[in-house]
mmCIF file of C-alpha atoms in Angstrom:
data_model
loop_
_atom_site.group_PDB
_atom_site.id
_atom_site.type_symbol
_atom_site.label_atom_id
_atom_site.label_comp_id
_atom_site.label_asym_id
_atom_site.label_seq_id
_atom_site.Cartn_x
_atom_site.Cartn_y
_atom_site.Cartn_z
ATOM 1 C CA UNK A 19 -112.888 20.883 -68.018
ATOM 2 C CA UNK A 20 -113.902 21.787 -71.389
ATOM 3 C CA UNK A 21 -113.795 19.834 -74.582
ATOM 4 C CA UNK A 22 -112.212 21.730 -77.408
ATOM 5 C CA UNK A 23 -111.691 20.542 -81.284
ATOM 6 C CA UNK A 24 -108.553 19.921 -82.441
ATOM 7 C CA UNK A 25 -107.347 20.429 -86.662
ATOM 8 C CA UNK A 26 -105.119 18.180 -88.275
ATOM 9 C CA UNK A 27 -102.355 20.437 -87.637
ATOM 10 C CA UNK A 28 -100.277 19.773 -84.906
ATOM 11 C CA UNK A 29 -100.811 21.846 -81.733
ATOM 12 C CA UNK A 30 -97.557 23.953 -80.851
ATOM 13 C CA UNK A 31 -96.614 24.727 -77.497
ATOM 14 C CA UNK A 32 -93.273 25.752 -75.733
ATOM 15 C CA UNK A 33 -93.135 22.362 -73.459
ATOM 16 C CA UNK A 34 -94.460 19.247 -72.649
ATOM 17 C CA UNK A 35 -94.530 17.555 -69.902
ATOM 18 C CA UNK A 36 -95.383 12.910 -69.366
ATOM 19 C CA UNK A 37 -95.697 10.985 -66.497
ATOM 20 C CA UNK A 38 -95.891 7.521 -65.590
ATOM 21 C CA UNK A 39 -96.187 6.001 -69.463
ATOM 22 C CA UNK A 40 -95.475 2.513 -67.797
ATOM 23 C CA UNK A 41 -94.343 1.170 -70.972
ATOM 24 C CA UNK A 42 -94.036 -2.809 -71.318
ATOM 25 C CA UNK A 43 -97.041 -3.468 -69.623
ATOM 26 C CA UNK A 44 -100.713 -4.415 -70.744
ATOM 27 C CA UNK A 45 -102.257 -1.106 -68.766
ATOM 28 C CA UNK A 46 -100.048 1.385 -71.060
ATOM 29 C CA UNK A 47 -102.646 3.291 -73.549
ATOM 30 C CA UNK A 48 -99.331 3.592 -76.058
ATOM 31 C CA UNK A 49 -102.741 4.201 -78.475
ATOM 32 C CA UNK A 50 -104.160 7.163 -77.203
ATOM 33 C CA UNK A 51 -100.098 8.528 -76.017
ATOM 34 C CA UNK A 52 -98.903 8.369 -80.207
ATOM 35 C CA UNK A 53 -102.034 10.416 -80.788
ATOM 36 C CA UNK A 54 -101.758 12.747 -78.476
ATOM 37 C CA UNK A 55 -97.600 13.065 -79.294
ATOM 38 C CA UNK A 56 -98.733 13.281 -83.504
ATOM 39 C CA UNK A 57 -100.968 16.138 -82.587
ATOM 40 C CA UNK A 58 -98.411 18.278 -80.479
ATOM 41 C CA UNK A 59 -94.897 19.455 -80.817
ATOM 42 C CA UNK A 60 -92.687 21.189 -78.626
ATOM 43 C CA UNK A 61 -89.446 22.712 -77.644
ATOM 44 C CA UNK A 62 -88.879 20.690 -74.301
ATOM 45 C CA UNK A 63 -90.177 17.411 -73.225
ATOM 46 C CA UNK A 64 -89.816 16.380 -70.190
ATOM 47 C CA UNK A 65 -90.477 12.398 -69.208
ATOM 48 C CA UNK A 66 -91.188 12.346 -65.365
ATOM 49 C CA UNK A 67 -90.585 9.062 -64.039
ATOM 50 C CA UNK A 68 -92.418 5.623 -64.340
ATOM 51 C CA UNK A 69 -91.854 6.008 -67.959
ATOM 52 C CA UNK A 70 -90.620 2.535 -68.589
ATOM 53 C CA UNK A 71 -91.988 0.097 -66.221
ATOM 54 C CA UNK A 72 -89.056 -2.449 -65.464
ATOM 55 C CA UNK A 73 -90.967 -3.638 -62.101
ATOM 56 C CA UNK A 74 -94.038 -4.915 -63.977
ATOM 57 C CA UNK A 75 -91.437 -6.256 -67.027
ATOM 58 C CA UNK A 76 -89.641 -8.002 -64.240
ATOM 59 C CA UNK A 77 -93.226 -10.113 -63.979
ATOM 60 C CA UNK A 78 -93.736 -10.812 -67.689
ATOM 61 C CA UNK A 79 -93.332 -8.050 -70.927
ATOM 62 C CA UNK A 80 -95.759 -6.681 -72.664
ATOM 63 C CA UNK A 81 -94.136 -4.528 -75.737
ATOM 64 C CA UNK A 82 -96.729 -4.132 -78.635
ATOM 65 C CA UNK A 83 -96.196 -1.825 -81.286
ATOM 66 C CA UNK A 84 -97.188 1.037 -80.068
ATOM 67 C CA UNK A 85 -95.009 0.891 -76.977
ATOM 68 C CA UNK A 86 -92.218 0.649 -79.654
ATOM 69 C CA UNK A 87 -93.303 3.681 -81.868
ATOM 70 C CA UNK A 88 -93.880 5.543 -78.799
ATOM 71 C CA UNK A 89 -89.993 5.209 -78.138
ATOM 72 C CA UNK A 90 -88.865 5.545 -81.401
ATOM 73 C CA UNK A 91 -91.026 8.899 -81.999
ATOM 74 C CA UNK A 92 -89.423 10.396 -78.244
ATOM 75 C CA UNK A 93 -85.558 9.628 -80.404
ATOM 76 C CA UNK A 94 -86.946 11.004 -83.216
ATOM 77 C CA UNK A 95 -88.365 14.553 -81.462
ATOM 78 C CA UNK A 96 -84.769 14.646 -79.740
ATOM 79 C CA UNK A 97 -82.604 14.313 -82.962
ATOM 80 C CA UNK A 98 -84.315 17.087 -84.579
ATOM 81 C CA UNK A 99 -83.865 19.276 -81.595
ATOM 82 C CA UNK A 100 -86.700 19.019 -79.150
ATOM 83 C CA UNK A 101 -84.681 19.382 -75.668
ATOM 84 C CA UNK A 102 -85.041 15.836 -73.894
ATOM 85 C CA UNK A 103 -84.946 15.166 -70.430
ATOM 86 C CA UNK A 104 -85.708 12.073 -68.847
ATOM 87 C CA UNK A 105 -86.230 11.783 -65.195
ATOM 88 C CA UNK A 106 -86.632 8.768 -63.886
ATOM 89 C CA UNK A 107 -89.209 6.967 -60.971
ATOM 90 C CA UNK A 108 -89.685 4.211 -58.799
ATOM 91 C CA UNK A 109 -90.829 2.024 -61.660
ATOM 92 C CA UNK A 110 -87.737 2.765 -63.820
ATOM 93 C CA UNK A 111 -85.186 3.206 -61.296
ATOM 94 C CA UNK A 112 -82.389 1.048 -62.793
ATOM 95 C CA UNK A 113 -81.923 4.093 -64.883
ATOM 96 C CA UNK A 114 -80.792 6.395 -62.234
ATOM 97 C CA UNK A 115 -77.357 4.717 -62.336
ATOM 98 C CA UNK A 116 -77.173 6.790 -65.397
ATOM 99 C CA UNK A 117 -78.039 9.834 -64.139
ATOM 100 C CA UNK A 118 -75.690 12.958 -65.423
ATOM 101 C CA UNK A 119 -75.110 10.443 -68.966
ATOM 102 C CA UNK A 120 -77.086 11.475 -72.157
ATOM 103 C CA UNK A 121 -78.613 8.560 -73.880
ATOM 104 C CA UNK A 122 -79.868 9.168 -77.591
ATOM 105 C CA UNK A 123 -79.742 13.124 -77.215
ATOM 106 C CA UNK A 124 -81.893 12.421 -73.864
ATOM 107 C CA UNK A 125 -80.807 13.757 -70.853
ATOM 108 C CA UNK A 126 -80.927 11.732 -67.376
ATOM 109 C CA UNK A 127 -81.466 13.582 -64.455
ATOM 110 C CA UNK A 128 -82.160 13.100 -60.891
ATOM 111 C CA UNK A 129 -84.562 16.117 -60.813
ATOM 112 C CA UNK A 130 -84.606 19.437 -62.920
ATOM 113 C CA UNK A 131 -85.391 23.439 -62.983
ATOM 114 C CA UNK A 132 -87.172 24.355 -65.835
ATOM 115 C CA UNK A 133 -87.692 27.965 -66.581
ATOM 116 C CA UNK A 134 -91.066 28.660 -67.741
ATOM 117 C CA UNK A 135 -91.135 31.779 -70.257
ATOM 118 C CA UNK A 136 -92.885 33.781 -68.243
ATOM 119 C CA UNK A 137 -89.816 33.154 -65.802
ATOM 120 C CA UNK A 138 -91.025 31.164 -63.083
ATOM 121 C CA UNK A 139 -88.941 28.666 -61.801
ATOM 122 C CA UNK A 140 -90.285 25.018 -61.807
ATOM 123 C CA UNK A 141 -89.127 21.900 -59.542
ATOM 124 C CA UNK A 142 -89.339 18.654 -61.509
ATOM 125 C CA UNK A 143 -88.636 15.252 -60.029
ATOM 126 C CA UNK A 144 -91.316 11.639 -59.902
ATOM 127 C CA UNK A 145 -92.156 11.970 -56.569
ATOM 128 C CA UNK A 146 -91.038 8.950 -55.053
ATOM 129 C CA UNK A 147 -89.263 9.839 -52.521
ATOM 130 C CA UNK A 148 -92.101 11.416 -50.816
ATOM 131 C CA UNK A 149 -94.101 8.091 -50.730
ATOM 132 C CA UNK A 150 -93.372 6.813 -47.200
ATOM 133 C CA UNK A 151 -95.064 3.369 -48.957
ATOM 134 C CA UNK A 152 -92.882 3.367 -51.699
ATOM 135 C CA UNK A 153 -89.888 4.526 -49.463
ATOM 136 C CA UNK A 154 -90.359 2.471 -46.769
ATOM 137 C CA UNK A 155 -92.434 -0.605 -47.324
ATOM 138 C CA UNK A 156 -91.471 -1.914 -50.891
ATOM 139 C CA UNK A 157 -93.274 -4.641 -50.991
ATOM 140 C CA UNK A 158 -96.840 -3.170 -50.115
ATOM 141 C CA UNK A 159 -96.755 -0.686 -53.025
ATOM 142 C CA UNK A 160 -95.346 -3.544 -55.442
ATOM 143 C CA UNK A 161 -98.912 -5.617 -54.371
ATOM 144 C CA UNK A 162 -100.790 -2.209 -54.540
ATOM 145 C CA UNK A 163 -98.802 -1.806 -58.201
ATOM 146 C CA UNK A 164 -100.280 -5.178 -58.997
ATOM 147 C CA UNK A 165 -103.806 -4.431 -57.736
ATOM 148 C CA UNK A 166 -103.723 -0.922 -59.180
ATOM 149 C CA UNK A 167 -102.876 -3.157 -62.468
ATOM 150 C CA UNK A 168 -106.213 -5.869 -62.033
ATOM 151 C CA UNK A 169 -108.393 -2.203 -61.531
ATOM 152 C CA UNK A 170 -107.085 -1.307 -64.998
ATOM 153 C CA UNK A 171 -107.809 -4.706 -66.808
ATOM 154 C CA UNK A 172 -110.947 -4.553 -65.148
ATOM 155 C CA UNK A 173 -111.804 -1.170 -66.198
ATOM 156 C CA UNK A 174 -110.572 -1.978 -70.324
ATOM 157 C CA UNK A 175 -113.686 -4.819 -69.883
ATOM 158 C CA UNK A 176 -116.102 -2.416 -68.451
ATOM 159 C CA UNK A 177 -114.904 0.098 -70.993
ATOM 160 C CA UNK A 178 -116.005 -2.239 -73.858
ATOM 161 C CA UNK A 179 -119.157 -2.621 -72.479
ATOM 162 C CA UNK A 180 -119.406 0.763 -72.015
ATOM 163 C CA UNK A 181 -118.883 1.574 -75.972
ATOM 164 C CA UNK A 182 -120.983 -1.881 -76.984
ATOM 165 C CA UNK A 183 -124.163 -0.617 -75.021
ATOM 166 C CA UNK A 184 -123.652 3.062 -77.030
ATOM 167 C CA UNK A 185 -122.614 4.641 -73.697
ATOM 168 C CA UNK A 186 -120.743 7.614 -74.403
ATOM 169 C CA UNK A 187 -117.795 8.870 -72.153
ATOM 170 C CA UNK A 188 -114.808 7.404 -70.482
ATOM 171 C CA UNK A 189 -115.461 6.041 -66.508
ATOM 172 C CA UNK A 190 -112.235 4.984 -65.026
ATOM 173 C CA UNK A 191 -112.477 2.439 -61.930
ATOM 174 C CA UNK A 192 -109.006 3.385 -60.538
ATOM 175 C CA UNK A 193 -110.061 6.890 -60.260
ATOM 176 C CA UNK A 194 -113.495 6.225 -59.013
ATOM 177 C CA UNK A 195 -111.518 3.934 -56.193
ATOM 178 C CA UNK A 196 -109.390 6.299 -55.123
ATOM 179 C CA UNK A 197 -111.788 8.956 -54.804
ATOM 180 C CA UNK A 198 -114.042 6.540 -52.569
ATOM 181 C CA UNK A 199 -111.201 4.936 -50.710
ATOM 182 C CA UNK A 200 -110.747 7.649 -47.535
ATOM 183 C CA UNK A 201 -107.399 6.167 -47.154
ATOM 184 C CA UNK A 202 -106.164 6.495 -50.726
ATOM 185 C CA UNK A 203 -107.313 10.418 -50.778
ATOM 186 C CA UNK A 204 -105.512 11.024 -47.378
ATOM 187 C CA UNK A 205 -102.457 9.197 -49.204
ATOM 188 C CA UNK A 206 -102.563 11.999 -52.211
ATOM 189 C CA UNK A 207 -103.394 15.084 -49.829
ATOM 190 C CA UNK A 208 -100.528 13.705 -47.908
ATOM 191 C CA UNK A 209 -97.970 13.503 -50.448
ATOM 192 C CA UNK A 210 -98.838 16.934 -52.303
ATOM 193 C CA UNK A 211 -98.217 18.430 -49.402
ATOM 194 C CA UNK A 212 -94.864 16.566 -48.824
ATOM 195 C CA UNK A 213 -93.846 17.759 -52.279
ATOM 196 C CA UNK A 214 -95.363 20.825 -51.717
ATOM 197 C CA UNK A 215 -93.159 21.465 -48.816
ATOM 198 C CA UNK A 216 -90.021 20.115 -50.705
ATOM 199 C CA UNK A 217 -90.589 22.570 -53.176
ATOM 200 C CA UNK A 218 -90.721 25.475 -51.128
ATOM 201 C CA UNK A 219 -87.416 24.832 -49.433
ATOM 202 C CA UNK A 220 -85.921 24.389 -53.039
ATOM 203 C CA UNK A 221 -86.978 28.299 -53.270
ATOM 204 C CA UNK A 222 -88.912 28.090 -57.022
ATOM 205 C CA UNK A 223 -92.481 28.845 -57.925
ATOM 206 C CA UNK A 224 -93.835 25.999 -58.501
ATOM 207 C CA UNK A 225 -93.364 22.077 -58.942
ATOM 208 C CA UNK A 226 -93.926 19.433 -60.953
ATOM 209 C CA UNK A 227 -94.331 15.725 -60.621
ATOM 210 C CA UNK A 228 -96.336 12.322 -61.253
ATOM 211 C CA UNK A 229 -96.078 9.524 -59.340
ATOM 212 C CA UNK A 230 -99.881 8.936 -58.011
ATOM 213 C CA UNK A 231 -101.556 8.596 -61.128
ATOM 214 C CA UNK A 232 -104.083 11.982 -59.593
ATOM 215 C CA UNK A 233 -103.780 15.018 -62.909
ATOM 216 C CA UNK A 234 -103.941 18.021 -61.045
ATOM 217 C CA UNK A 235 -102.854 22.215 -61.366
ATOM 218 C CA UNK A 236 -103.562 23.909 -58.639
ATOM 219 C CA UNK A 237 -102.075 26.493 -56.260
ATOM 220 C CA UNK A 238 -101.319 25.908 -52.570
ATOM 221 C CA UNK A 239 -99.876 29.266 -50.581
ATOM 222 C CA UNK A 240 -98.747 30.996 -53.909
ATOM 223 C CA UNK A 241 -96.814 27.902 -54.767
ATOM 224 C CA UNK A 242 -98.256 25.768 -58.151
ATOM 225 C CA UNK A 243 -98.686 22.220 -57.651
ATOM 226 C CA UNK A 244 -98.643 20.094 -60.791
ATOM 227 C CA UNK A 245 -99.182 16.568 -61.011
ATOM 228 C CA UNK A 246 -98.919 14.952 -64.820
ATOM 229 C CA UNK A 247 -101.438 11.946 -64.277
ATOM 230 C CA UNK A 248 -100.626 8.911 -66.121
ATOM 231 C CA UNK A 249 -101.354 7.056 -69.368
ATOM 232 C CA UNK A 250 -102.617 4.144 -67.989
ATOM 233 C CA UNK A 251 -105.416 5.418 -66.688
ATOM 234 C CA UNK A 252 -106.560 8.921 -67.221
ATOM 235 C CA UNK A 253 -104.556 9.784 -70.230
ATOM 236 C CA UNK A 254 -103.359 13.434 -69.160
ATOM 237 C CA UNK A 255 -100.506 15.360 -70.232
ATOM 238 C CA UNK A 256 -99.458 19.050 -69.138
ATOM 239 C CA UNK A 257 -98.368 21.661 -71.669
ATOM 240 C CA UNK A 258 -96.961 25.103 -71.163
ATOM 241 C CA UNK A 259 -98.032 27.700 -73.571
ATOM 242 C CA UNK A 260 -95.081 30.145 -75.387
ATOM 243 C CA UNK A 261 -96.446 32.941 -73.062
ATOM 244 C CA UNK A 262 -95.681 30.644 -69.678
ATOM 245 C CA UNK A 263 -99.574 29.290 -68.749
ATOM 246 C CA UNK A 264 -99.293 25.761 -68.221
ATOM 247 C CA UNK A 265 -102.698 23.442 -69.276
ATOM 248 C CA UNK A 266 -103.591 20.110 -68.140
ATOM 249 C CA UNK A 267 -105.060 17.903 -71.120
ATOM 250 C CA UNK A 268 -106.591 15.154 -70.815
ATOM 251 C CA UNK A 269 -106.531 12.966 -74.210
ATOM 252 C CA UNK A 270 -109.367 11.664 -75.553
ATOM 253 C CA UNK A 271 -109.138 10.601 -79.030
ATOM 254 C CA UNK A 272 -108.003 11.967 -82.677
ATOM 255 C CA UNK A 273 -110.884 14.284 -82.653
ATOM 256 C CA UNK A 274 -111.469 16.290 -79.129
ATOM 257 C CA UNK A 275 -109.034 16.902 -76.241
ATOM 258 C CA UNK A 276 -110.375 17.971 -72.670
ATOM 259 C CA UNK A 277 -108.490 20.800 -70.867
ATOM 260 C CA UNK A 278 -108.193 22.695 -67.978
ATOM 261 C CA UNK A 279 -106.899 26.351 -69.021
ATOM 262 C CA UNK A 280 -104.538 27.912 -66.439
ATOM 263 C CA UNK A 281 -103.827 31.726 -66.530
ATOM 264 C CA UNK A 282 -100.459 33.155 -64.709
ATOM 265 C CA UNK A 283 -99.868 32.332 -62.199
ATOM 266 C CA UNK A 284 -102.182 29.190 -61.980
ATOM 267 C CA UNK A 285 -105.591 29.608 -61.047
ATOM 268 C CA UNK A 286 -107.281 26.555 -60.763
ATOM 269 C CA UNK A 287 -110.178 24.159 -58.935
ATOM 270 C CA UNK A 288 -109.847 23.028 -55.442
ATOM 271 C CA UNK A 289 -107.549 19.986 -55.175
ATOM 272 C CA UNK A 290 -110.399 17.580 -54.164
ATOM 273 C CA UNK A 291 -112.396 19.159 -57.758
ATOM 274 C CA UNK A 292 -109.369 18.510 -60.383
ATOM 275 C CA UNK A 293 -108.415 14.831 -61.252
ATOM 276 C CA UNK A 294 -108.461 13.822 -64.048
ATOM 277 C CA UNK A 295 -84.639 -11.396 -68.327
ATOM 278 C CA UNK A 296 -80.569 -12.137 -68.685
ATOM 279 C CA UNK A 297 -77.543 -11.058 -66.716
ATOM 280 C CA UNK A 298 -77.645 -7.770 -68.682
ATOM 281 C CA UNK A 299 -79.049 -4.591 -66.671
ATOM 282 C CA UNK A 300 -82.576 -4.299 -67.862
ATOM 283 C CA UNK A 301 -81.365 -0.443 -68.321
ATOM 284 C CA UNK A 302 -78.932 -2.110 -70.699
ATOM 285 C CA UNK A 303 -81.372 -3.997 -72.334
ATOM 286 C CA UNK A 304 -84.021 -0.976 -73.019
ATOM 287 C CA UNK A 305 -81.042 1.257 -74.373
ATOM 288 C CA UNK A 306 -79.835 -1.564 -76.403
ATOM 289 C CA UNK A 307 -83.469 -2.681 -78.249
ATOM 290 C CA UNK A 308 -84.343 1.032 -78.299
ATOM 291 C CA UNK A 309 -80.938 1.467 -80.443
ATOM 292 C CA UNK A 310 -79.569 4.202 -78.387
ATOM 293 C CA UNK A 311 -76.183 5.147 -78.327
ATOM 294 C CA UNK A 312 -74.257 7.113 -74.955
ATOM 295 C CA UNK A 313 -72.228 9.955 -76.516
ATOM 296 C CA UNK A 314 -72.062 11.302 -72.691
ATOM 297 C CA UNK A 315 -72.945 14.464 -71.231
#
C-alpha cells in the first residue's frame, strides 16, 4: 500500500462501497468511519451487510455518539441525492424482511448489479450464504462472533500501549490471528472461491462483498474479487473512481489514508499479499430511533 495526504477538501469519487460497520457494539471504530465519510462524497453508497449488528445488540447495546452520527450522516447523504442501497448480512438479517421497501430514501436489497462507469458489471451481496459455518452451524460462528469480539477488546488495550510507548503504526491481533491460524486462511480461500464461483454463474465482471472481515481486490480467472473489510478491525473502505478503477483504502486518521490503486480491469497483489429488547422487531426499533420513515419502493 502506499500512504498518500489527504486536503481538507473532501475526496470525490463516483461510489462507495462499507462493509460490516457492526454498529451497537463496543468493537465499531464509528471514530475513524465519520472521518473517513467527512472526507469523501459520492454518487452511490452501497452498505454491504453486517452494518447494524442486532446479534451482538441482542447481548447488551452499545450506541455512543458516533454510532448515532454515523446513521444520521448515511440519511443525510441520501436526502440530498447520494443513491442508497442497503444490503443486508448475517448480523443484520431482521432487515431482510424488508427487502424490495425503501426506508429513509435507502434502498433494501437482497443483492445488487452495479454498473461501474467504465461498464463492467458488478455482483454485490454480504456473503453469507457462502459461509457453510454461518449457514449451517449457527451457533459456532455466534461463539466465533464473540471471540472475534474479545480479539478486538484485546487489541484496543494493546493499541494503547502501542501509542503510550511512542510506537508508531496500527498492529491488529484479529488479522495477525487469522493469518497464523491455517484453518482460518483455508476458511477465506474457501469462501472467495465460493463467491467467486457464484459470481461467474451470475455472468458479470466482477463481485463484491464483506462478510470475513479480510480487505482484498484482486483478480481470479479475469473475474475481480472484492472484499470491503470491516470497521472494526482494519478500517477499509472501497471506492470507485469516475473513470471505473475501484481502490481499496484503508483509513487511518484525519491526516493520511493508505491505498491500494487498481487500474482497469483490476490488477492487484496475490490474495495471500492484500489484507488489510421489547416485543417490537429490533428492525422496528432501529428504523424507529433512527427516525426513518417507509414511503415504499
Amino acid at each position: 500500500m502506499e500512504t498518500v495526504d489527504i486536503s481538507a477538501e473532501p475526496r470525490q469519487v463516483r461510489s462507495i462501497f462499507l462493509s460490516d460497520i457492526h454498529l451497537g457494539t463496543r468493537g465499531c471504530q464509528a471514530d475513524r468511519l465519520l472521518d473517513f465519510l467527512r472526507h469523501h462524497e459520492a454518487e452511490h453508497l452501497f452498505l454491504i451487510g453486517d452494518i447494524i449488528d442486532f446479534w451482538a445488540m441482542s447481548r447488551g447495546i452499545h450506541w455512543t455518539a458516533a454510532q448515532n452520527t454515523v446513521v444520521q450522516k448515511v440519511l443525510r447523504a441520501a436526502r440530498k441525492g447520494t443513491r442508497v442501497v442497503f444490503v443486508p448480512g448475517n448480523h443484520d438479517e431482521a432487515l431482510r424482511e424488508y427487502i424490495g421497501i425503501t426506508f429513509g430514501d435507502i434502498r433494501l436489497e437482497r443483492d445488487w448489479i452495479h454498473r461501474t462507469a467504465d461498464g463492467r458489471q458488478f455482483l454485490l451481496l454480504h456473503g453469507d450464504e457462502y459461509d457453510q459455518v454461518t449457514r449451517y452451524h449457527r451457533w459456532v460462528a455466534v461463539i466465533g462472533d464473540v471471540a472475534y469480539g474479545a480479539l478486538v477488546r484485546i487489541n484496543g488495550w494493546l493499541s494503547w500501549m502501542r501509542r503510550r510507548l511512542g510506537i508508531s503504526g496500527y498492529w491488529s491481533l484479529a488479522g495477525y490471528a487469522k493469518r497464523k491460524v491455517k484453518t482460518a486462511v483455508n476458511f477465506i480461500f474457501d469462501f472467495e472461491d465460493s463467491v467467486i464461483h457464484a459470481a461467474r454463474e451470475r455472468g458479470v465482471d466482477g463481485v463484491i462483498c464483506g462478510h470475513i472481515h479480510w480487505a482484498t481486490l484482486r483478480t481470479a480467472d479475469g473475474l475481480t474479487y472484492v472484499n470491503c473489510g470491516d470497521w472494526v478491525d482494519s478500517c477499509t473502505a472501497i471506492v470507485e473512481h469516475f473513470d471505473g478503477r475501484l481502490e481499496l483504502v484503508q483509513w487511518g486518521g484525519a491526516q493520511r489514508i493508505a491505498t491500494t490503486p487498481a487500474a482497469t480491469p483490476v490488477q492487484a497483489p496475490e490474495r495471500d499479499t492484500l489484507a488489510a429488547g421489547g416485543s417490537e422487531h429490533p428492525a422496528q426499533v432501529f428504523f424507529r430511533r433512527s427516525k426513518i420513515g417507509s414511503n415504499g419502493k
